Amino acid sequence: MDKATSHEKSVNELERKIAELKEFAKDTGIDLSLEIIKLEEKLTDSKKDIYANMTRWQKVEIARHANRPTFLDYVPLIMEDFIELHGDRRYGDDKAVVCGIADFDGIPVTVIGQQKGRNTKENIERNFGMPNPEGYRKALRQMKQAEKFNRPCLNFIDTSGAYPGIGAEERGQGEAIAMNLFEMSALSIPTISIVIGEGGSGGALALGVANKVMMLENAIYSVISPEGFASIVYKDSSRNIDAADVLKLTSKDLHSLGVIDRIIEEPLGGAHNDIEKTALNIKVAIEEELQKLLKLSKAELMEDRYNKFRNMGVYKE
């Protein structure tokens, strides 16, 4: 995907014109400050208008942006003394899932995140952020260890989905995801999940059964990708824009439906425009929610999580 998404092209054109005017004024000594100020005001208004009226597909583009921060970009900005722990003790070490322990504002925590690459080499190493069964089993091993030592668990979701390869199926992909759902539902520790980019299907939900589920403003969370939905339902993968609208996969949609508990604000234009600001917003949200959860007993934490998921949806008897 081109680094400039469809909604960014007009913004980039204005930024280019401003840069050219500044360079011209510097080279010629001509005072163009008024023209530059007008263009900068137009740029700010344009950004506000574009990002306040984005379509669902444009949100998908931001969630998939080539420069969007990944889990390992956020770790050093949100917590300290992160120590990575490897392997599922059954098969191998899946690099699409990164697990470890860290210090979060003086509180020892277990941290689990799905990790995408930044370039072709990294994406191959990280399997494009699509976990194999051993990735989910590694995550579950760390969750159970967190429960043993009474550490809160923080999960960062960012995957287009679980890896659909033959080897993954042979090693029990469905069972691994199902086991995570089952075990997470009964954890006796505070659990918080944050969707930071893509949250695709069961591959994302395997880290999403938490007391609190939050999303970055421009992240997406859905049962299937828009392209997959379009191929299956419309028999036409090019109808991805229509599919995105039907899926209601944005943070605003999911908050209104009660699927997530909180939307974390991003800087104007997306997290890739100011990672430090985004990380601070994530940290503040975790701090506030974690302090509430730490006041609950083990039984109350399990009941809170149970009620959260039981109360989703609308039905008639």
mmCIF file of N, CA and C in Angstrom, residues 27-160:
data_model
loop_
_atom_site.group_PDB
_atom_site.id
_atom_site.type_symbol
_atom_site.label_atom_id
_atom_site.label_comp_id
_atom_site.label_asym_id
_atom_site.label_seq_id
_atom_site.Cartn_x
_atom_site.Cartn_y
_atom_site.Cartn_z
ATOM 1 N N ASP A 27 15.237 31.501 -0.559
ATOM 2 C CA ASP A 27 16.213 31.669 -1.640
ATOM 3 C C ASP A 27 16.197 33.063 -2.244
ATOM 4 N N THR A 28 14.999 33.679 -2.331
ATOM 5 C CA THR A 28 14.871 34.980 -3.007
ATOM 6 C C THR A 28 14.848 36.171 -2.058
ATOM 7 N N GLY A 29 14.574 35.923 -0.789
ATOM 8 C CA GLY A 29 14.482 37.021 0.168
ATOM 9 C C GLY A 29 13.148 37.738 0.121
ATOM 10 N N ILE A 30 12.202 37.225 -0.659
ATOM 11 C CA ILE A 30 10.874 37.832 -0.764
ATOM 12 C C ILE A 30 10.023 37.415 0.440
ATOM 13 N N ASP A 31 9.322 38.398 1.016
ATOM 14 C CA ASP A 31 8.482 38.114 2.182
ATOM 15 C C ASP A 31 7.146 37.507 1.742
ATOM 16 N N LEU A 32 6.987 36.233 1.995
ATOM 17 C CA LEU A 32 5.752 35.523 1.646
ATOM 18 C C LEU A 32 5.044 35.011 2.899
ATOM 19 N N SER A 33 5.338 35.642 4.030
ATOM 20 C CA SER A 33 4.815 35.147 5.308
ATOM 21 C C SER A 33 3.283 35.129 5.349
ATOM 22 N N LEU A 34 2.633 36.152 4.775
ATOM 23 C CA LEU A 34 1.173 36.188 4.798
ATOM 24 C C LEU A 34 0.579 35.036 3.994
ATOM 25 N N GLU A 35 1.156 34.793 2.799
ATOM 26 C CA GLU A 35 0.676 33.690 1.957
ATOM 27 C C GLU A 35 0.885 32.346 2.658
ATOM 28 N N ILE A 36 2.027 32.211 3.330
ATOM 29 C CA ILE A 36 2.327 30.951 4.026
ATOM 30 C C ILE A 36 1.367 30.741 5.190
ATOM 31 N N ILE A 37 1.081 31.805 5.938
ATOM 32 C CA ILE A 37 0.156 31.715 7.066
ATOM 33 C C ILE A 37 -1.237 31.291 6.589
ATOM 34 N N LYS A 38 -1.687 31.876 5.462
ATOM 35 C CA LYS A 38 -3.005 31.531 4.917
ATOM 36 C C LYS A 38 -3.070 30.059 4.511
ATOM 37 N N LEU A 39 -1.982 29.594 3.875
ATOM 38 C CA LEU A 39 -1.944 28.192 3.464
ATOM 39 C C LEU A 39 -1.901 27.255 4.664
ATOM 40 N N GLU A 40 -1.177 27.648 5.710
ATOM 41 C CA GLU A 40 -1.094 26.814 6.921
ATOM 42 C C GLU A 40 -2.453 26.757 7.615
ATOM 43 N N GLU A 41 -3.188 27.877 7.609
ATOM 44 C CA GLU A 41 -4.533 27.883 8.186
ATOM 45 C C GLU A 41 -5.465 26.990 7.367
ATOM 46 N N LYS A 42 -5.306 27.060 6.030
ATOM 47 C CA LYS A 42 -6.106 26.216 5.146
ATOM 48 C C LYS A 42 -5.781 24.737 5.383
ATOM 49 N N LEU A 43 -4.489 24.456 5.618
ATOM 50 C CA LEU A 43 -4.057 23.083 5.882
ATOM 51 C C LEU A 43 -4.692 22.552 7.162
ATOM 52 N N THR A 44 -4.669 23.364 8.225
ATOM 53 C CA THR A 44 -5.258 22.956 9.503
ATOM 54 C C THR A 44 -6.755 22.700 9.367
ATOM 55 N N ASP A 45 -7.461 23.621 8.667
ATOM 56 C CA ASP A 45 -8.903 23.458 8.466
ATOM 57 C C ASP A 45 -9.199 22.219 7.632
ATOM 58 N N SER A 46 -8.354 21.995 6.618
ATOM 59 C CA SER A 46 -8.534 20.831 5.745
ATOM 60 C C SER A 46 -8.377 19.533 6.525
ATOM 61 N N LYS A 47 -7.352 19.475 7.385
ATOM 62 C CA LYS A 47 -7.120 18.280 8.207
ATOM 63 C C LYS A 47 -8.306 18.017 9.122
ATOM 64 N N LYS A 48 -8.783 19.073 9.788
ATOM 65 C CA LYS A 48 -9.908 18.914 10.709
ATOM 66 C C LYS A 48 -11.141 18.402 9.979
ATOM 67 N N ASP A 49 -11.385 18.951 8.775
ATOM 68 C CA ASP A 49 -12.559 18.552 8.005
ATOM 69 C C ASP A 49 -12.440 17.104 7.532
ATOM 70 N N ILE A 50 -11.256 16.744 7.025
ATOM 71 C CA ILE A 50 -11.043 15.391 6.503
ATOM 72 C C ILE A 50 -11.178 14.347 7.606
ATOM 73 N N TYR A 51 -10.504 14.586 8.725
ATOM 74 C CA TYR A 51 -10.466 13.570 9.774
ATOM 75 C C TYR A 51 -11.718 13.546 10.642
ATOM 76 N N ALA A 52 -12.552 14.576 10.515
ATOM 77 C CA ALA A 52 -13.824 14.570 11.241
ATOM 78 C C ALA A 52 -14.927 13.875 10.443
ATOM 79 N N ASN A 53 -14.694 13.674 9.140
ATOM 80 C CA ASN A 53 -15.725 13.105 8.278
ATOM 81 C C ASN A 53 -15.189 11.930 7.460
ATOM 82 N N MET A 54 -14.444 11.081 8.115
ATOM 83 C CA MET A 54 -13.839 9.961 7.424
ATOM 84 C C MET A 54 -14.826 8.816 7.231
ATOM 85 N N THR A 55 -14.693 8.134 6.114
ATOM 86 C CA THR A 55 -15.499 6.940 5.886
ATOM 87 C C THR A 55 -14.879 5.773 6.654
ATOM 88 N N ARG A 56 -15.620 4.687 6.765
ATOM 89 C CA ARG A 56 -15.083 3.511 7.454
ATOM 90 C C ARG A 56 -13.886 2.939 6.700
ATOM 91 N N TRP A 57 -13.928 2.978 5.382
ATOM 92 C CA TRP A 57 -12.793 2.450 4.625
ATOM 93 C C TRP A 57 -11.539 3.288 4.850
ATOM 94 N N GLN A 58 -11.701 4.598 4.980
ATOM 95 C CA GLN A 58 -10.553 5.461 5.275
ATOM 96 C C GLN A 58 -9.967 5.133 6.641
ATOM 97 N N LYS A 59 -10.806 4.740 7.580
ATOM 98 C CA LYS A 59 -10.309 4.282 8.890
ATOM 99 C C LYS A 59 -9.489 3.002 8.725
ATOM 100 N N VAL A 60 -9.941 2.116 7.831
ATOM 101 C CA VAL A 60 -9.182 0.896 7.557
ATOM 102 C C VAL A 60 -7.803 1.259 7.012
ATOM 103 N N GLU A 61 -7.758 2.239 6.127
ATOM 104 C CA GLU A 61 -6.485 2.664 5.546
ATOM 105 C C GLU A 61 -5.527 3.187 6.615
ATOM 106 N N ILE A 62 -6.058 3.948 7.573
ATOM 107 C CA ILE A 62 -5.202 4.454 8.645
ATOM 108 C C ILE A 62 -4.718 3.304 9.526
ATOM 109 N N ALA A 63 -5.611 2.378 9.861
ATOM 110 C CA ALA A 63 -5.238 1.236 10.706
ATOM 111 C C ALA A 63 -4.134 0.403 10.060
ATOM 112 N N ARG A 64 -4.085 0.402 8.723
ATOM 113 C CA ARG A 64 -3.087 -0.376 7.983
ATOM 114 C C ARG A 64 -1.922 0.464 7.496
ATOM 115 N N HIS A 65 -1.876 1.720 7.881
ATOM 116 C CA HIS A 65 -0.854 2.640 7.372
ATOM 117 C C HIS A 65 0.550 2.068 7.569
ATOM 118 N N ALA A 66 1.374 2.200 6.538
ATOM 119 C CA ALA A 66 2.724 1.625 6.577
ATOM 120 C C ALA A 66 3.559 2.168 7.734
ATOM 121 N N ASN A 67 3.265 3.388 8.174
ATOM 122 C CA ASN A 67 4.053 3.996 9.254
ATOM 123 C C ASN A 67 3.355 3.935 10.609
ATOM 124 N N ARG A 68 2.241 3.237 10.680
ATOM 125 C CA ARG A 68 1.521 3.180 11.958
ATOM 126 C C ARG A 68 2.382 2.477 13.010
ATOM 127 N N PRO A 69 2.458 3.040 14.220
ATOM 128 C CA PRO A 69 3.290 2.437 15.279
ATOM 129 C C PRO A 69 2.843 1.020 15.614
ATOM 130 N N THR A 70 3.817 0.175 15.901
ATOM 131 C CA THR A 70 3.550 -1.214 16.272
ATOM 132 C C THR A 70 3.689 -1.387 17.779
ATOM 133 N N PHE A 71 3.392 -2.578 18.249
ATOM 134 C CA PHE A 71 3.475 -2.898 19.676
ATOM 135 C C PHE A 71 4.845 -2.547 20.253
ATOM 136 N N LEU A 72 5.921 -2.960 19.596
ATOM 137 C CA LEU A 72 7.267 -2.714 20.127
ATOM 138 C C LEU A 72 7.665 -1.244 20.058
ATOM 139 N N ASP A 73 6.967 -0.450 19.244
ATOM 140 C CA ASP A 73 7.196 1.003 19.262
ATOM 141 C C ASP A 73 6.641 1.615 20.542
ATOM 142 N N TYR A 74 5.531 1.078 21.007
ATOM 143 C CA TYR A 74 4.874 1.641 22.191
ATOM 144 C C TYR A 74 5.519 1.200 23.504
ATOM 145 N N VAL A 75 6.032 -0.019 23.543
ATOM 146 C CA VAL A 75 6.522 -0.586 24.803
ATOM 147 C C VAL A 75 7.448 0.338 25.583
ATOM 148 N N PRO A 76 8.545 0.853 24.988
ATOM 149 C CA PRO A 76 9.455 1.693 25.779
ATOM 150 C C PRO A 76 8.863 3.043 26.176
ATOM 151 N N LEU A 77 7.776 3.444 25.516
ATOM 152 C CA LEU A 77 7.146 4.731 25.822
ATOM 153 C C LEU A 77 6.081 4.607 26.907
ATOM 154 N N ILE A 78 5.608 3.390 27.142
ATOM 155 C CA ILE A 78 4.513 3.178 28.091
ATOM 156 C C ILE A 78 4.985 2.544 29.388
ATOM 157 N N MET A 79 6.028 1.711 29.312
ATOM 158 C CA MET A 79 6.485 0.979 30.495
ATOM 159 C C MET A 79 8.008 0.910 30.535
ATOM 160 N N GLU A 80 8.527 0.387 31.623
ATOM 161 C CA GLU A 80 9.973 0.305 31.813
ATOM 162 C C GLU A 80 10.393 -1.140 32.070
ATOM 163 N N ASP A 81 11.699 -1.385 31.864
ATOM 164 C CA ASP A 81 12.324 -2.674 32.216
ATOM 165 C C ASP A 81 11.629 -3.861 31.563
ATOM 166 N N PHE A 82 11.272 -3.729 30.285
ATOM 167 C CA PHE A 82 10.618 -4.829 29.584
ATOM 168 C C PHE A 82 11.611 -5.958 29.321
ATOM 169 N N ILE A 83 11.224 -7.170 29.695
ATOM 170 C CA ILE A 83 12.038 -8.368 29.467
ATOM 171 C C ILE A 83 11.210 -9.333 28.641
ATOM 172 N N GLU A 84 11.668 -9.657 27.419
ATOM 173 C CA GLU A 84 10.915 -10.554 26.556
ATOM 174 C C GLU A 84 11.127 -12.007 26.970
ATOM 175 N N LEU A 85 10.041 -12.769 26.940
ATOM 176 C CA LEU A 85 10.068 -14.196 27.256
ATOM 177 C C LEU A 85 9.625 -14.973 26.019
ATOM 178 N N HIS A 86 10.328 -16.056 25.708
ATOM 179 C CA HIS A 86 10.129 -16.738 24.436
ATOM 180 C C HIS A 86 9.531 -18.131 24.594
ATOM 181 N N GLY A 87 8.894 -18.596 23.534
ATOM 182 C CA GLY A 87 8.508 -19.990 23.402
ATOM 183 C C GLY A 87 7.226 -20.403 24.089
ATOM 184 N N ASP A 88 6.596 -21.447 23.521
ATOM 185 C CA ASP A 88 5.360 -21.974 24.115
ATOM 186 C C ASP A 88 5.588 -23.276 24.874
ATOM 187 N N ARG A 89 6.850 -23.730 24.911
ATOM 188 C CA ARG A 89 7.249 -24.966 25.606
ATOM 189 C C ARG A 89 6.607 -26.210 24.982
ATOM 190 N N ARG A 90 6.136 -26.079 23.745
ATOM 191 C CA ARG A 90 5.541 -27.225 23.050
ATOM 192 C C ARG A 90 6.137 -27.396 21.654
ATOM 193 N N TYR A 91 6.232 -26.269 20.925
ATOM 194 C CA TYR A 91 6.668 -26.372 19.534
ATOM 195 C C TYR A 91 7.793 -25.400 19.191
ATOM 196 N N GLY A 92 7.580 -24.106 19.438
ATOM 197 C CA GLY A 92 8.595 -23.135 19.059
ATOM 198 C C GLY A 92 8.253 -21.738 19.538
ATOM 199 N N ASP A 93 8.970 -20.770 18.987
ATOM 200 C CA ASP A 93 8.779 -19.374 19.373
ATOM 201 C C ASP A 93 8.213 -18.599 18.183
ATOM 202 N N ASP A 94 6.978 -18.177 18.280
ATOM 203 C CA ASP A 94 6.309 -17.440 17.213
ATOM 204 C C ASP A 94 6.615 -15.956 17.362
ATOM 205 N N LYS A 95 7.320 -15.393 16.381
ATOM 206 C CA LYS A 95 7.718 -13.989 16.473
ATOM 207 C C LYS A 95 6.600 -13.014 16.124
ATOM 208 N N ALA A 96 5.449 -13.526 15.714
ATOM 209 C CA ALA A 96 4.300 -12.646 15.483
ATOM 210 C C ALA A 96 3.639 -12.241 16.796
ATOM 211 N N VAL A 97 3.999 -12.933 17.870
ATOM 212 C CA VAL A 97 3.498 -12.597 19.210
ATOM 213 C C VAL A 97 4.694 -12.366 20.125
ATOM 214 N N VAL A 98 4.735 -11.201 20.745
ATOM 215 C CA VAL A 98 5.823 -10.844 21.664
ATOM 216 C C VAL A 98 5.259 -10.793 23.078
ATOM 217 N N CYS A 99 5.903 -11.504 23.993
ATOM 218 C CA CYS A 99 5.445 -11.566 25.387
ATOM 219 C C CYS A 99 6.582 -11.178 26.325
ATOM 220 N N GLY A 100 6.228 -10.672 27.483
ATOM 221 C CA GLY A 100 7.251 -10.361 28.463
ATOM 222 C C GLY A 100 6.674 -9.797 29.742
ATOM 223 N N ILE A 101 7.549 -9.402 30.632
ATOM 224 C CA ILE A 101 7.158 -8.747 31.875
ATOM 225 C C ILE A 101 7.781 -7.358 31.898
ATOM 226 N N ALA A 102 7.139 -6.437 32.588
ATOM 227 C CA ALA A 102 7.621 -5.057 32.610
ATOM 228 C C ALA A 102 7.115 -4.355 33.856
ATOM 229 N N ASP A 103 7.594 -3.149 34.024
ATOM 230 C CA ASP A 103 7.171 -2.293 35.125
ATOM 231 C C ASP A 103 6.270 -1.201 34.562
ATOM 232 N N PHE A 104 5.017 -1.168 35.015
ATOM 233 C CA PHE A 104 4.088 -0.132 34.577
ATOM 234 C C PHE A 104 3.736 0.742 35.770
ATOM 235 N N ASP A 105 4.360 1.905 35.844
ATOM 236 C CA ASP A 105 4.134 2.832 36.963
ATOM 237 C C ASP A 105 4.323 2.159 38.315
ATOM 238 N N GLY A 106 5.385 1.341 38.424
ATOM 239 C CA GLY A 106 5.690 0.683 39.680
ATOM 240 C C GLY A 106 4.941 -0.611 39.907
ATOM 241 N N ILE A 107 4.084 -1.000 38.941
ATOM 242 C CA ILE A 107 3.312 -2.238 39.058
ATOM 243 C C ILE A 107 3.889 -3.278 38.100
ATOM 244 N N PRO A 108 4.301 -4.440 38.612
ATOM 245 C CA PRO A 108 4.777 -5.497 37.707
ATOM 246 C C PRO A 108 3.600 -6.008 36.853
ATOM 247 N N VAL A 109 3.789 -6.063 35.546
ATOM 248 C CA VAL A 109 2.726 -6.511 34.654
ATOM 249 C C VAL A 109 3.275 -7.508 33.632
ATOM 250 N N THR A 110 2.392 -8.341 33.126
ATOM 251 C CA THR A 110 2.696 -9.182 31.971
ATOM 252 C C THR A 110 2.170 -8.453 30.740
ATOM 253 N N VAL A 111 2.976 -8.403 29.698
ATOM 254 C CA VAL A 111 2.620 -7.671 28.483
ATOM 255 C C VAL A 111 2.677 -8.619 27.290
ATOM 256 N N ILE A 112 1.626 -8.610 26.492
ATOM 257 C CA ILE A 112 1.550 -9.470 25.312
ATOM 258 C C ILE A 112 1.098 -8.621 24.134
ATOM 259 N N GLY A 113 1.784 -8.757 23.004
ATOM 260 C CA GLY A 113 1.410 -7.961 21.843
ATOM 261 C C GLY A 113 1.634 -8.686 20.534
ATOM 262 N N GLN A 114 0.746 -8.464 19.591
ATOM 263 C CA GLN A 114 0.940 -8.971 18.234
ATOM 264 C C GLN A 114 1.799 -7.961 17.479
ATOM 265 N N GLN A 115 2.813 -8.450 16.800
ATOM 266 C CA GLN A 115 3.827 -7.579 16.226
ATOM 267 C C GLN A 115 3.916 -7.720 14.710
ATOM 268 N N LYS A 116 3.688 -6.612 14.012
ATOM 269 C CA LYS A 116 3.888 -6.565 12.567
ATOM 270 C C LYS A 116 5.289 -6.047 12.263
ATOM 271 N N GLY A 117 5.722 -6.215 11.019
ATOM 272 C CA GLY A 117 7.020 -5.697 10.600
ATOM 273 C C GLY A 117 6.897 -4.316 9.994
ATOM 274 N N ARG A 118 8.045 -3.661 9.835
ATOM 275 C CA ARG A 118 8.078 -2.321 9.273
ATOM 276 C C ARG A 118 8.455 -2.346 7.783
ATOM 277 N N ASN A 119 9.113 -3.416 7.354
ATOM 278 C CA ASN A 119 9.510 -3.567 5.962
ATOM 279 C C ASN A 119 9.349 -5.042 5.575
ATOM 280 N N THR A 120 9.729 -5.368 4.336
ATOM 281 C CA THR A 120 9.525 -6.737 3.855
ATOM 282 C C THR A 120 10.268 -7.757 4.709
ATOM 283 N N LYS A 121 11.521 -7.470 5.043
ATOM 284 C CA LYS A 121 12.317 -8.393 5.847
ATOM 285 C C LYS A 121 11.683 -8.622 7.213
ATOM 286 N N GLU A 122 11.266 -7.547 7.875
ATOM 287 C CA GLU A 122 10.658 -7.665 9.206
ATOM 288 C C GLU A 122 9.305 -8.369 9.119
ATOM 289 N N ASN A 123 8.540 -8.074 8.064
ATOM 290 C CA ASN A 123 7.229 -8.710 7.927
ATOM 291 C C ASN A 123 7.354 -10.214 7.722
ATOM 292 N N ILE A 124 8.369 -10.622 6.987
ATOM 293 C CA ILE A 124 8.595 -12.058 6.810
ATOM 294 C C ILE A 124 8.968 -12.691 8.149
ATOM 295 N N GLU A 125 9.840 -12.001 8.907
ATOM 296 C CA GLU A 125 10.249 -12.508 10.223
ATOM 297 C C GLU A 125 9.062 -12.596 11.174
ATOM 298 N N ARG A 126 8.176 -11.605 11.102
ATOM 299 C CA ARG A 126 7.015 -11.544 12.009
ATOM 300 C C ARG A 126 5.772 -12.177 11.401
ATOM 301 N N ASN A 127 5.914 -12.792 10.228
ATOM 302 C CA ASN A 127 4.791 -13.423 9.528
ATOM 303 C C ASN A 127 3.639 -12.442 9.327
ATOM 304 N N PHE A 128 3.993 -11.175 9.036
ATOM 305 C CA PHE A 128 3.013 -10.116 8.787
ATOM 306 C C PHE A 128 2.036 -9.941 9.958
ATOM 307 N N GLY A 129 2.498 -10.275 11.167
ATOM 308 C CA GLY A 129 1.662 -10.120 12.348
ATOM 309 C C GLY A 129 0.563 -11.158 12.478
ATOM 310 N N MET A 130 0.653 -12.242 11.717
ATOM 311 C CA MET A 130 -0.371 -13.303 11.776
ATOM 312 C C MET A 130 0.160 -14.479 12.596
ATOM 313 N N PRO A 131 -0.329 -14.668 13.820
ATOM 314 C CA PRO A 131 0.205 -15.709 14.699
ATOM 315 C C PRO A 131 -0.118 -17.126 14.253
ATOM 316 N N ASN A 132 0.793 -18.033 14.548
ATOM 317 C CA ASN A 132 0.581 -19.466 14.441
ATOM 318 C C ASN A 132 0.060 -19.982 15.784
ATOM 319 N N PRO A 133 -0.332 -21.248 15.880
ATOM 320 C CA PRO A 133 -0.824 -21.772 17.161
ATOM 321 C C PRO A 133 0.162 -21.581 18.304
ATOM 322 N N GLU A 134 1.454 -21.744 18.025
ATOM 323 C CA GLU A 134 2.446 -21.591 19.090
ATOM 324 C C GLU A 134 2.503 -20.163 19.619
ATOM 325 N N GLY A 135 2.090 -19.190 18.810
ATOM 326 C CA GLY A 135 2.023 -17.812 19.292
ATOM 327 C C GLY A 135 0.940 -17.642 20.339
ATOM 328 N N TYR A 136 -0.223 -18.236 20.069
ATOM 329 C CA TYR A 136 -1.326 -18.158 21.031
ATOM 330 C C TYR A 136 -1.032 -18.978 22.281
ATOM 331 N N ARG A 137 -0.346 -20.099 22.105
ATOM 332 C CA ARG A 137 0.017 -20.916 23.270
ATOM 333 C C ARG A 137 1.090 -20.223 24.113
ATOM 334 N N LYS A 138 1.990 -19.504 23.453
ATOM 335 C CA LYS A 138 2.980 -18.713 24.192
ATOM 336 C C LYS A 138 2.271 -17.628 25.006
ATOM 337 N N ALA A 139 1.312 -16.958 24.376
ATOM 338 C CA ALA A 139 0.555 -15.916 25.075
ATOM 339 C C ALA A 139 -0.185 -16.494 26.274
ATOM 340 N N LEU A 140 -0.819 -17.646 26.089
ATOM 341 C CA LEU A 140 -1.559 -18.268 27.191
ATOM 342 C C LEU A 140 -0.620 -18.684 28.320
ATOM 343 N N ARG A 141 0.557 -19.187 27.966
ATOM 344 C CA ARG A 141 1.541 -19.564 28.993
ATOM 345 C C ARG A 141 1.896 -18.351 29.849
ATOM 346 N N GLN A 142 2.056 -17.190 29.213
ATOM 347 C CA GLN A 142 2.384 -15.982 29.962
ATOM 348 C C GLN A 142 1.199 -15.480 30.796
ATOM 349 N N MET A 143 -0.015 -15.661 30.285
ATOM 350 C CA MET A 143 -1.196 -15.279 31.072
ATOM 351 C C MET A 143 -1.316 -16.118 32.339
ATOM 352 N N LYS A 144 -1.078 -17.423 32.196
ATOM 353 C CA LYS A 144 -1.164 -18.310 33.362
ATOM 354 C C LYS A 144 -0.041 -18.007 34.355
ATOM 355 N N GLN A 145 1.136 -17.635 33.829
ATOM 356 C CA GLN A 145 2.231 -17.240 34.716
ATOM 357 C C GLN A 145 1.870 -15.948 35.448
ATOM 358 N N ALA A 146 1.234 -15.015 34.732
ATOM 359 C CA ALA A 146 0.803 -13.764 35.352
ATOM 360 C C ALA A 146 -0.180 -14.038 36.482
ATOM 361 N N GLU A 147 -1.086 -14.991 36.247
ATOM 362 C CA GLU A 147 -2.058 -15.353 37.281
ATOM 363 C C GLU A 147 -1.353 -15.966 38.492
ATOM 364 N N LYS A 148 -0.359 -16.796 38.245
ATOM 365 C CA LYS A 148 0.384 -17.443 39.332
ATOM 366 C C LYS A 148 1.048 -16.415 40.237
ATOM 367 N N PHE A 149 1.598 -15.344 39.632
ATOM 368 C CA PHE A 149 2.313 -14.329 40.403
ATOM 369 C C PHE A 149 1.473 -13.073 40.645
ATOM 370 N N ASN A 150 0.160 -13.169 40.323
ATOM 371 C CA ASN A 150 -0.781 -12.079 40.597
ATOM 372 C C ASN A 150 -0.375 -10.773 39.907
ATOM 373 N N ARG A 151 0.005 -10.876 38.641
ATOM 374 C CA ARG A 151 0.352 -9.698 37.845
ATOM 375 C C ARG A 151 -0.787 -9.368 36.888
ATOM 376 N N PRO A 152 -1.183 -8.104 36.755
ATOM 377 C CA PRO A 152 -2.146 -7.726 35.717
ATOM 378 C C PRO A 152 -1.577 -8.057 34.333
ATOM 379 N N CYS A 153 -2.461 -8.292 33.379
ATOM 380 C CA CYS A 153 -2.040 -8.651 32.025
ATOM 381 C C CYS A 153 -2.539 -7.604 31.029
ATOM 382 N N LEU A 154 -1.618 -7.047 30.248
ATOM 383 C CA LEU A 154 -1.941 -6.048 29.236
ATOM 384 C C LEU A 154 -1.719 -6.653 27.855
ATOM 385 N N ASN A 155 -2.758 -6.665 27.026
ATOM 386 C CA ASN A 155 -2.679 -7.260 25.689
ATOM 387 C C ASN A 155 -2.833 -6.188 24.608
ATOM 388 N N PHE A 156 -1.949 -6.193 23.638
ATOM 389 C CA PHE A 156 -1.997 -5.240 22.533
ATOM 390 C C PHE A 156 -2.319 -6.006 21.247
ATOM 391 N N ILE A 157 -3.460 -5.689 20.666
ATOM 392 C CA ILE A 157 -3.968 -6.419 19.500
ATOM 393 C C ILE A 157 -3.649 -5.666 18.215
ATOM 394 N N ASP A 158 -3.028 -6.369 17.274
ATOM 395 C CA ASP A 158 -2.727 -5.766 15.967
ATOM 396 C C ASP A 158 -2.432 -6.869 14.962
ATOM 397 N N THR A 159 -3.479 -7.447 14.397
ATOM 398 C CA THR A 159 -3.311 -8.532 13.430
ATOM 399 C C THR A 159 -4.467 -8.532 12.439
ATOM 400 N N SER A 160 -4.165 -8.889 11.211
ATOM 401 C CA SER A 160 -5.235 -9.042 10.222
ATOM 402 C C SER A 160 -5.977 -10.353 10.444
#
